Coordinates of C-alpha atoms in Angstrom, one line a residue:
G1 CA 50.7 104.0 109.2
S2 CA 47.7 104.2 106.8
N3 CA 49.7 102.6 104.0
T4 CA 50.9 99.9 106.2
L5 CA 47.2 99.1 107.3
K6 CA 46.1 98.9 103.7
E7 CA 49.0 96.6 102.9
L8 CA 48.2 94.4 105.8
S9 CA 44.5 94.3 105.1
A10 CA 45.2 93.5 101.4
A11 CA 47.7 90.7 102.3
L12 CA 45.2 89.2 104.8
R13 CA 42.4 89.1 102.3
T14 CA 44.5 87.4 99.6
Q15 CA 46.2 84.9 101.9
S16 CA 43.1 83.9 103.8
R17 CA 41.1 82.7 100.7
M18 CA 40.0 79.2 100.6
E19 CA 41.0 78.1 97.1
I20 CA 39.2 75.2 95.5
Q21 CA 41.2 75.3 92.3
A22 CA 44.7 76.1 91.3
V23 CA 45.3 79.6 90.1
D24 CA 47.1 80.4 86.7
G25 CA 49.6 83.2 86.3
V26 CA 50.5 83.6 89.8
N27 CA 53.5 86.2 90.5
I28 CA 55.5 84.5 93.3
N29 CA 57.2 87.9 94.0
D30 CA 53.8 89.4 94.9
V31 CA 53.3 86.5 97.1
V32 CA 56.5 87.0 98.9
K33 CA 55.7 90.7 99.4
E34 CA 52.3 89.9 101.1
C35 CA 54.0 87.3 103.3
L36 CA 56.5 89.9 104.5
V37 CA 53.8 92.2 105.4
L38 CA 51.9 89.5 107.4
V39 CA 54.9 88.4 109.4
G40 CA 56.1 92.0 109.8
G41 CA 55.5 91.9 113.5
R42 CA 57.9 89.0 114.0
T43 CA 60.7 90.5 111.8
K44 CA 60.6 94.1 112.7
L45 CA 63.7 93.7 114.9
F46 CA 65.8 92.5 112.0
K47 CA 66.9 93.6 108.6
V48 CA 64.8 92.0 105.9
E49 CA 65.6 92.0 102.3
H50 CA 63.6 90.7 99.3
R51 CA 66.0 90.1 96.3
A52 CA 63.3 89.6 93.6
G53 CA 64.4 87.9 90.5
A54 CA 62.6 87.8 87.1
L55 CA 60.1 85.0 87.4
P56 CA 57.7 83.3 84.9
P57 CA 54.1 83.0 86.2
V58 CA 53.3 80.0 88.2
R59 CA 50.3 77.7 88.4
C60 CA 49.5 77.0 92.1
F61 CA 47.3 77.2 95.0
R62 CA 48.4 80.8 95.8
S63 CA 47.3 81.2 99.5
R64 CA 48.9 77.7 100.4
V65 CA 52.2 78.6 98.8
G66 CA 51.9 82.0 100.7
Q67 CA 51.3 79.9 104.0
V68 CA 54.6 78.0 103.4
I69 CA 56.6 81.2 102.7
T70 CA 55.1 82.9 105.7
N71 CA 56.0 79.9 107.9
L72 CA 59.6 79.9 106.7
V73 CA 60.2 83.6 107.3
A74 CA 58.5 83.4 110.7
N75 CA 60.7 80.4 111.6
G76 CA 63.6 82.5 110.5
A77 CA 62.7 85.3 112.7
D78 CA 62.2 83.0 115.7
A79 CA 65.7 81.5 115.2
L80 CA 67.2 84.9 115.2
V81 CA 65.5 85.7 118.5
E82 CA 67.0 82.7 120.1
Y83 CA 70.5 83.2 118.5
K84 CA 70.6 86.9 119.5
E85 CA 69.7 85.9 123.2
A86 CA 72.5 83.5 123.2
N87 CA 75.0 85.8 121.1
P88 CA 74.2 89.4 121.8
V89 CA 77.5 90.4 120.3
D90 CA 79.3 89.1 117.1
A91 CA 82.9 87.9 116.8
Q92 CA 84.2 91.4 116.5
G93 CA 82.4 92.5 119.7
K94 CA 79.8 94.4 117.9
R95 CA 76.0 94.2 118.6
F96 CA 74.5 91.3 116.6
I97 CA 72.1 92.5 114.0
G98 CA 69.8 89.8 112.6
K99 CA 69.2 89.5 109.0
I100 CA 66.7 87.7 106.8
C101 CA 66.8 87.4 102.9
V102 CA 64.2 86.1 100.6
F103 CA 65.8 85.5 97.3
T104 CA 63.7 84.4 94.2
R105 CA 64.9 83.2 90.9
E106 CA 63.9 81.2 87.8
I107 CA 65.5 77.8 87.8
A108 CA 64.9 74.4 86.3
N109 CA 65.0 71.2 88.3
A110 CA 65.6 67.9 86.5
G111 CA 64.8 69.8 83.1
V112 CA 61.5 71.0 84.6
P113 CA 61.1 74.8 84.4
G114 CA 60.2 76.4 87.7
V115 CA 61.1 79.1 90.3
A116 CA 63.0 78.9 93.6
I117 CA 62.3 80.9 96.8
S118 CA 65.2 80.9 99.4
V119 CA 64.7 82.2 102.9
S120 CA 68.0 82.7 104.6
D121 CA 69.2 84.2 108.0
N122 CA 72.4 84.8 109.7
G123 CA 71.6 82.9 112.8
G124 CA 73.0 79.6 114.1
G125 CA 71.6 77.5 111.3
V126 CA 70.3 73.9 111.3
P127 CA 72.7 71.2 112.4
E128 CA 73.3 68.8 109.6
A129 CA 72.2 65.9 111.8
I130 CA 68.7 67.0 112.0
R131 CA 68.2 68.7 108.6
M132 CA 65.9 65.7 107.5
K133 CA 64.1 65.4 110.9
I134 CA 62.9 69.0 111.0
F135 CA 60.3 68.1 108.2
E136 CA 58.8 65.3 110.3
E137 CA 55.5 65.8 112.2
F138 CA 55.9 66.9 115.8
F139 CA 59.7 67.3 115.6
T140 CA 60.6 70.7 116.8
T141 CA 63.7 72.4 118.3
K142 CA 61.7 75.0 120.1
P143 CA 61.3 74.7 123.9
A144 CA 58.3 72.9 125.4
G145 CA 55.2 74.8 124.9
Q146 CA 56.5 77.1 122.2
G147 CA 56.2 74.7 119.2
T148 CA 54.0 72.0 117.8
G149 CA 56.4 70.6 115.2
L150 CA 53.7 70.8 112.6
G151 CA 54.8 74.0 110.6
L152 CA 57.5 72.4 108.4
A153 CA 55.7 69.1 108.2
L154 CA 52.6 70.8 106.8
S155 CA 54.8 73.0 104.6
I156 CA 56.5 70.1 102.9
K157 CA 53.3 68.3 102.3
I158 CA 51.8 71.4 100.6
V159 CA 55.0 71.8 98.5
Q160 CA 55.1 68.1 97.4
E161 CA 51.3 68.2 96.5
H162 CA 52.4 71.0 94.0
G163 CA 55.2 68.8 92.5
G164 CA 57.8 70.8 94.2
T165 CA 60.7 70.4 96.8
L166 CA 61.6 71.9 100.1
A167 CA 65.1 71.6 101.6
V168 CA 67.4 73.2 104.0
D169 CA 71.2 73.8 104.1
E170 CA 73.7 76.4 105.1
D171 CA 73.7 79.8 103.4
P172 CA 77.2 80.4 102.2
E173 CA 76.8 84.2 102.2
M174 CA 74.9 84.8 105.6
G175 CA 76.1 81.7 107.4
G176 CA 72.9 80.7 108.8
A177 CA 70.0 78.5 107.7
R178 CA 68.8 78.6 104.0
F179 CA 65.3 77.0 103.2
T180 CA 64.9 76.6 99.4
L181 CA 61.3 76.0 98.0
W182 CA 61.2 75.0 94.3
L183 CA 57.9 74.9 92.4
P184 CA 57.3 73.9 88.8
S185 CA 56.1 76.9 86.7
E186 CA 53.3 74.9 85.1
G187 CA 52.1 73.1 88.3
A188 CA 51.5 69.6 89.0
D189 CA 48.2 67.8 88.7
L190 CA 46.5 70.1 91.3
Q191 CA 42.9 69.4 90.6
D192 CA 42.3 66.8 93.2
M193 CA 44.0 68.6 96.2
I194 CA 41.9 68.7 99.3
S195 CA 41.6 71.4 101.8
E196 CA 44.2 71.5 104.4
P197 CA 44.5 73.5 107.7
A198 CA 46.5 76.7 107.8
V199 CA 50.2 76.2 108.3
S200 CA 51.4 76.5 111.9
T201 CA 54.0 79.1 112.3
H202 CA 55.3 77.2 115.3

């Protein structure tokens, strides 16, 4: 319990910083670990795995990237809660066990070196018909009163300002949704980024 509190306190201090300038040499795997601690209350009912690949250091606004990853993991947990309520047992009649996997790896995009962070789950996935709409402001699949439709819209804005991409498809291994965030390792022109509100996890 003491170690958990220390990890949570450290993660909160790091993720709540208001950064004025981009930071060099960011270890994205460390950011993922902090995000998993912060969202632990939402994921405690599920199996969570961090497959940490060998990554180059990244230049970015560390806390803002952390906000995006936290939002993606929290959304995955919410999706699993809804899926489990509708599907308490799997196709074999066994109790459904929700799983979330965060997979990091080094990968180039259009010849630009960078890193990819994929957040996958074994829930119902995102229907292909709305995969582009979910990144629009105020679009939400959650019941009235439970979602603002701002989380993914703010997330993709932060990612694009970093010169990165954010997309969703179906995870071939887990069967549910897979959100993949890609960031250039050298960073885009981040000097003029203005302060943004914290990413909503709803």
